């Protein structure tokens, strides 16, 4: 949950703290010396001195960058054939990033198509769909929120549109070969495509234009999901997006 | 800019503050009493007591709600004929909300269509367009960001889709009559629609389905822009979205 704390609350809280802290000092000095006047004088001076000290302390810490890190929001874009493993790896990365305290929005092709069931599979429909998701990512990025998108996104044109629209676009090509994807066939779609029940299926009767210069290529045949997710995290660390 | 401050930084800063604050107390007591042992004893006890006091102070303030307010993100949706004044009023509201410290994303029909120039004006195209903008608003809302959308959005169907998709949907009907909009004709579009140069123009040869139960109706003929923006702010205050 997000809260806004008013200036008045902060000021009141600071005074409240100073009151109790200084009363403690006065009590301590009185306890040790038995002299109320000295205790009160120390307390009075303390209020002034500590307010000044607090200010200087804050200014000094402003110059110390230890433990302070600007968040550079980014767009992690997983592309690859159906059943290549995009969503599973993206889910893993999403959980890891959220546990680091980053604001993350997870966008998945299947889930978005559930909300927009009429989205077609023609080249134009797919390109427009990806462009619009990219626009969403760019607005999230502008607002300091990272997005993790997993979409087949088979065409270079719309992937590059998203790259241009966003600031920190990280294209991750999940390069599972089509034979392996068809063997997995998580949702039984390859079977339907082979039988002709569905058309325009990427990898069967619609082309997949592999990225030419992706930021990262993942070969899911050589490593388990958690290792792939770790490799994405390692890349983000290497690029200083995360620590 | 957004920063993440690590736990280590907070802990180090707390110890740094306690060190300097207690050194100040010791110096004060020594100055007033001239007795180093007592000054040191008071300092030592202060460290323990103030750490405890700070904790109790924080807990006590947690129960005080003064000046603390949960932010409920919302979607301000301006609908109305072309040239009705939607964008101008929405801009005014956007500035007012941003000055209150709210995170606000301003979405405008014309600007979104610049990014997606192929978006058509058929009923299906328009409905899909609005649905997708609504999806964007719902994700922003989920992430604590308010959105201010100004779109002609002439059809009930897609406006209600957005209402259902979001949690706090505030529909603002900018009810400027078509004659007045055509008289203003900010972008010269009514002229083009009348001459047949453009088709499917809302208000001329495409219907505008006025909202039946909008949260707010604005009559721009009766008040200047700043007064309309103030009325939106008054509504948000009345509904406790802002203070």
PDB file of C-alpha atoms in Angstrom, chain A residues 80-230:
ATOM      1  CA  UNK A  80      10.554 -17.112 -28.806  1.00  0.00           C
ATOM      2  CA  UNK A  81       8.395 -19.850 -30.286  1.00  0.00           C
ATOM      3  CA  UNK A  82       5.284 -21.165 -28.511  1.00  0.00           C
ATOM      4  CA  UNK A  83       6.283 -23.645 -25.759  1.00  0.00           C
ATOM      5  CA  UNK A  84       9.889 -22.392 -25.865  1.00  0.00           C
ATOM      6  CA  UNK A  85       9.812 -21.658 -22.126  1.00  0.00           C
ATOM      7  CA  UNK A  86       9.409 -17.861 -22.201  1.00  0.00           C
ATOM      8  CA  UNK A  87       6.635 -17.559 -19.619  1.00  0.00           C
ATOM      9  CA  UNK A  88       8.173 -19.976 -17.131  1.00  0.00           C
ATOM     10  CA  UNK A  89      11.560 -18.247 -17.176  1.00  0.00           C
ATOM     11  CA  UNK A  90       9.893 -14.818 -17.087  1.00  0.00           C
ATOM     12  CA  UNK A  91       7.857 -15.899 -14.036  1.00  0.00           C
ATOM     13  CA  UNK A  92      11.062 -16.964 -12.284  1.00  0.00           C
ATOM     14  CA  UNK A  93      12.773 -13.675 -13.063  1.00  0.00           C
ATOM     15  CA  UNK A  94       9.663 -11.770 -11.942  1.00  0.00           C
ATOM     16  CA  UNK A  95       9.711 -13.410  -8.531  1.00  0.00           C
ATOM     17  CA  UNK A  96      13.443 -12.798  -8.106  1.00  0.00           C
ATOM     18  CA  UNK A  97      13.107  -9.109  -9.029  1.00  0.00           C
ATOM     19  CA  UNK A  98      10.099  -8.569  -6.768  1.00  0.00           C
ATOM     20  CA  UNK A  99      12.037 -10.067  -3.844  1.00  0.00           C
ATOM     21  CA  UNK A 100      14.704  -7.399  -4.427  1.00  0.00           C
ATOM     22  CA  UNK A 101      12.063  -4.736  -3.791  1.00  0.00           C
ATOM     23  CA  UNK A 102      11.700  -3.647  -7.420  1.00  0.00           C
ATOM     24  CA  UNK A 103       8.287  -2.696  -8.738  1.00  0.00           C
ATOM     25  CA  UNK A 104       7.578  -5.229 -11.446  1.00  0.00           C
ATOM     26  CA  UNK A 105       4.640  -5.741 -13.781  1.00  0.00           C
ATOM     27  CA  UNK A 106       4.426  -9.154 -15.405  1.00  0.00           C
ATOM     28  CA  UNK A 107       2.809  -9.164 -18.860  1.00  0.00           C
ATOM     29  CA  UNK A 108       2.122 -12.456 -20.568  1.00  0.00           C
ATOM     30  CA  UNK A 109       0.857 -13.065 -24.087  1.00  0.00           C
ATOM     31  CA  UNK A 110      -1.740 -15.656 -23.142  1.00  0.00           C
ATOM     32  CA  UNK A 111      -3.159 -13.574 -20.298  1.00  0.00           C
ATOM     33  CA  UNK A 112      -3.428 -10.408 -22.375  1.00  0.00           C
ATOM     34  CA  UNK A 113      -5.176 -12.334 -25.137  1.00  0.00           C
ATOM     35  CA  UNK A 114      -7.682 -13.590 -22.561  1.00  0.00           C
ATOM     36  CA  UNK A 115      -8.655  -9.970 -21.919  1.00  0.00           C
ATOM     37  CA  UNK A 116      -8.668  -9.183 -25.655  1.00  0.00           C
ATOM     38  CA  UNK A 117      -9.993 -12.402 -27.166  1.00  0.00           C
ATOM     39  CA  UNK A 118     -10.596 -10.816 -30.559  1.00  0.00           C
ATOM     40  CA  UNK A 119      -6.911 -10.060 -31.172  1.00  0.00           C
ATOM     41  CA  UNK A 120      -6.088 -11.712 -34.488  1.00  0.00           C
ATOM     42  CA  UNK A 121      -3.016 -13.581 -35.653  1.00  0.00           C
ATOM     43  CA  UNK A 122      -2.419 -11.835 -38.975  1.00  0.00           C
ATOM     44  CA  UNK A 123       0.900 -10.011 -39.375  1.00  0.00           C
ATOM     45  CA  UNK A 124      -0.829  -6.637 -38.913  1.00  0.00           C
ATOM     46  CA  UNK A 125      -2.829  -7.806 -35.904  1.00  0.00           C
ATOM     47  CA  UNK A 126       0.228  -9.285 -34.203  1.00  0.00           C
ATOM     48  CA  UNK A 127       2.397  -6.255 -34.905  1.00  0.00           C
ATOM     49  CA  UNK A 128      -0.230  -3.856 -33.576  1.00  0.00           C
ATOM     50  CA  UNK A 129      -0.758  -6.051 -30.512  1.00  0.00           C
ATOM     51  CA  UNK A 130       2.973  -6.032 -29.704  1.00  0.00           C
ATOM     52  CA  UNK A 131       3.245  -2.307 -30.358  1.00  0.00           C
ATOM     53  CA  UNK A 132       0.469  -1.633 -27.879  1.00  0.00           C
ATOM     54  CA  UNK A 133       2.039  -3.844 -25.242  1.00  0.00           C
ATOM     55  CA  UNK A 134       5.289  -1.977 -25.884  1.00  0.00           C
ATOM     56  CA  UNK A 135       3.506   1.331 -25.360  1.00  0.00           C
ATOM     57  CA  UNK A 136       2.226   0.030 -22.037  1.00  0.00           C
ATOM     58  CA  UNK A 137       5.796  -1.001 -21.094  1.00  0.00           C
ATOM     59  CA  UNK A 138       7.124   2.438 -22.019  1.00  0.00           C
ATOM     60  CA  UNK A 139       4.582   4.153 -19.760  1.00  0.00           C
ATOM     61  CA  UNK A 140       5.379   1.782 -16.900  1.00  0.00           C
ATOM     62  CA  UNK A 141       9.099   2.480 -17.423  1.00  0.00           C
ATOM     63  CA  UNK A 142       8.394   6.217 -17.325  1.00  0.00           C
ATOM     64  CA  UNK A 143       6.708   5.686 -13.959  1.00  0.00           C
ATOM     65  CA  UNK A 144       9.599   3.724 -12.462  1.00  0.00           C
ATOM     66  CA  UNK A 145       8.032   0.291 -12.921  1.00  0.00           C
ATOM     67  CA  UNK A 146       9.914  -2.551 -14.607  1.00  0.00           C
ATOM     68  CA  UNK A 147       8.010  -4.792 -16.949  1.00  0.00           C
ATOM     69  CA  UNK A 148       8.622  -8.412 -17.792  1.00  0.00           C
ATOM     70  CA  UNK A 149       6.882  -9.259 -21.027  1.00  0.00           C
ATOM     71  CA  UNK A 150       6.671 -12.743 -22.514  1.00  0.00           C
ATOM     72  CA  UNK A 151       5.169 -12.768 -25.991  1.00  0.00           C
ATOM     73  CA  UNK A 152       5.910 -14.903 -29.038  1.00  0.00           C
ATOM     74  CA  UNK A 153       6.380 -11.522 -30.804  1.00  0.00           C
ATOM     75  CA  UNK A 154       7.569 -13.191 -33.992  1.00  0.00           C
ATOM     76  CA  UNK A 155       8.267 -10.097 -36.125  1.00  0.00           C
ATOM     77  CA  UNK A 156      11.317  -7.872 -35.986  1.00  0.00           C
ATOM     78  CA  UNK A 157       9.318  -4.804 -36.962  1.00  0.00           C
ATOM     79  CA  UNK A 158       7.177  -4.572 -33.825  1.00  0.00           C
ATOM     80  CA  UNK A 159       9.964  -5.736 -31.479  1.00  0.00           C
ATOM     81  CA  UNK A 160      12.131  -2.920 -32.807  1.00  0.00           C
ATOM     82  CA  UNK A 161       9.222  -0.495 -32.441  1.00  0.00           C
ATOM     83  CA  UNK A 162       9.106  -1.392 -28.743  1.00  0.00           C
ATOM     84  CA  UNK A 163      12.901  -1.070 -28.503  1.00  0.00           C
ATOM     85  CA  UNK A 164      12.702   2.472 -29.910  1.00  0.00           C
ATOM     86  CA  UNK A 165       9.742   3.444 -27.734  1.00  0.00           C
ATOM     87  CA  UNK A 166      11.391   2.397 -24.466  1.00  0.00           C
ATOM     88  CA  UNK A 167      14.624   3.517 -22.830  1.00  0.00           C
ATOM     89  CA  UNK A 168      16.056   0.297 -21.465  1.00  0.00           C
ATOM     90  CA  UNK A 169      14.875  -2.529 -23.663  1.00  0.00           C
ATOM     91  CA  UNK A 170      16.386  -5.917 -22.939  1.00  0.00           C
ATOM     92  CA  UNK A 171      15.511  -8.471 -25.587  1.00  0.00           C
ATOM     93  CA  UNK A 172      15.849 -12.042 -24.409  1.00  0.00           C
ATOM     94  CA  UNK A 173      15.649 -14.611 -27.157  1.00  0.00           C
ATOM     95  CA  UNK A 174      14.478 -17.963 -25.809  1.00  0.00           C
ATOM     96  CA  UNK A 175      16.031 -19.959 -28.643  1.00  0.00           C
ATOM     97  CA  UNK A 176      14.485 -23.367 -28.124  1.00  0.00           C
ATOM     98  CA  UNK A 177      14.462 -25.156 -31.521  1.00  0.00           C
ATOM     99  CA  UNK A 178      11.039 -25.765 -33.037  1.00  0.00           C
ATOM    100  CA  UNK A 179      11.437 -29.584 -32.797  1.00  0.00           C
ATOM    101  CA  UNK A 180      11.940 -29.320 -29.035  1.00  0.00           C
ATOM    102  CA  UNK A 181       9.031 -26.878 -28.654  1.00  0.00           C
ATOM    103  CA  UNK A 182       6.782 -29.240 -30.615  1.00  0.00           C
ATOM    104  CA  UNK A 183       7.915 -32.155 -28.470  1.00  0.00           C
ATOM    105  CA  UNK A 184       6.955 -30.200 -25.305  1.00  0.00           C
ATOM    106  CA  UNK A 185       3.743 -28.728 -26.828  1.00  0.00           C
ATOM    107  CA  UNK A 186       2.598 -27.463 -23.416  1.00  0.00           C
ATOM    108  CA  UNK A 187      -0.840 -26.332 -24.604  1.00  0.00           C
ATOM    109  CA  UNK A 188      -1.356 -28.892 -27.375  1.00  0.00           C
ATOM    110  CA  UNK A 189      -1.226 -26.111 -29.965  1.00  0.00           C
ATOM    111  CA  UNK A 190       1.428 -27.652 -32.223  1.00  0.00           C
ATOM    112  CA  UNK A 191      -0.799 -30.674 -32.579  1.00  0.00           C
ATOM    113  CA  UNK A 192      -3.742 -28.472 -33.567  1.00  0.00           C
ATOM    114  CA  UNK A 193      -1.536 -26.533 -35.995  1.00  0.00           C
ATOM    115  CA  UNK A 194      -0.281 -29.748 -37.617  1.00  0.00           C
ATOM    116  CA  UNK A 195      -3.819 -31.039 -38.046  1.00  0.00           C
ATOM    117  CA  UNK A 196      -4.856 -27.692 -39.580  1.00  0.00           C
ATOM    118  CA  UNK A 197      -7.290 -26.960 -36.743  1.00  0.00           C
ATOM    119  CA  UNK A 198      -5.525 -23.639 -36.119  1.00  0.00           C
ATOM    120  CA  UNK A 199      -3.798 -21.494 -38.720  1.00  0.00           C
ATOM    121  CA  UNK A 200      -1.078 -18.836 -38.666  1.00  0.00           C
ATOM    122  CA  UNK A 201       0.757 -20.713 -35.950  1.00  0.00           C
ATOM    123  CA  UNK A 202       4.299 -19.428 -35.416  1.00  0.00           C
ATOM    124  CA  UNK A 203       6.866 -22.112 -36.245  1.00  0.00           C
ATOM    125  CA  UNK A 204       4.449 -24.180 -38.340  1.00  0.00           C
ATOM    126  CA  UNK A 205       2.691 -22.014 -40.917  1.00  0.00           C
ATOM    127  CA  UNK A 206       3.793 -18.546 -39.802  1.00  0.00           C
ATOM    128  CA  UNK A 207       7.414 -17.367 -39.691  1.00  0.00           C
ATOM    129  CA  UNK A 208       9.430 -16.554 -36.579  1.00  0.00           C
ATOM    130  CA  UNK A 209      11.980 -13.844 -37.249  1.00  0.00           C
ATOM    131  CA  UNK A 210      14.757 -14.539 -34.760  1.00  0.00           C
ATOM    132  CA  UNK A 211      16.321 -11.459 -33.142  1.00  0.00           C
ATOM    133  CA  UNK A 212      19.627 -10.467 -34.730  1.00  0.00           C
ATOM    134  CA  UNK A 213      21.193  -8.714 -31.755  1.00  0.00           C
ATOM    135  CA  UNK A 214      19.287  -9.737 -28.636  1.00  0.00           C
ATOM    136  CA  UNK A 215      20.764  -8.686 -25.309  1.00  0.00           C
ATOM    137  CA  UNK A 216      20.632 -12.320 -24.205  1.00  0.00           C
ATOM    138  CA  UNK A 217      20.055 -15.721 -25.818  1.00  0.00           C
ATOM    139  CA  UNK A 218      18.768 -18.587 -23.706  1.00  0.00           C
ATOM    140  CA  UNK A 219      19.109 -22.211 -24.763  1.00  0.00           C
ATOM    141  CA  UNK A 220      16.577 -24.063 -22.656  1.00  0.00           C
ATOM    142  CA  UNK A 221      17.791 -27.468 -23.819  1.00  0.00           C
ATOM    143  CA  UNK A 222      21.075 -27.029 -21.968  1.00  0.00           C
ATOM    144  CA  UNK A 223      19.840 -25.750 -18.619  1.00  0.00           C
ATOM    145  CA  UNK A 224      16.910 -26.026 -16.191  1.00  0.00           C
ATOM    146  CA  UNK A 225      14.477 -23.102 -15.761  1.00  0.00           C
ATOM    147  CA  UNK A 226      16.040 -21.807 -12.536  1.00  0.00           C
ATOM    148  CA  UNK A 227      19.468 -21.632 -14.218  1.00  0.00           C
ATOM    149  CA  UNK A 228      18.001 -19.647 -17.120  1.00  0.00           C
ATOM    150  CA  UNK A 229      16.336 -17.249 -14.670  1.00  0.00           C
ATOM    151  CA  UNK A 230      19.657 -16.917 -12.841  1.00  0.00           C
TER     152      UNK A 230
END
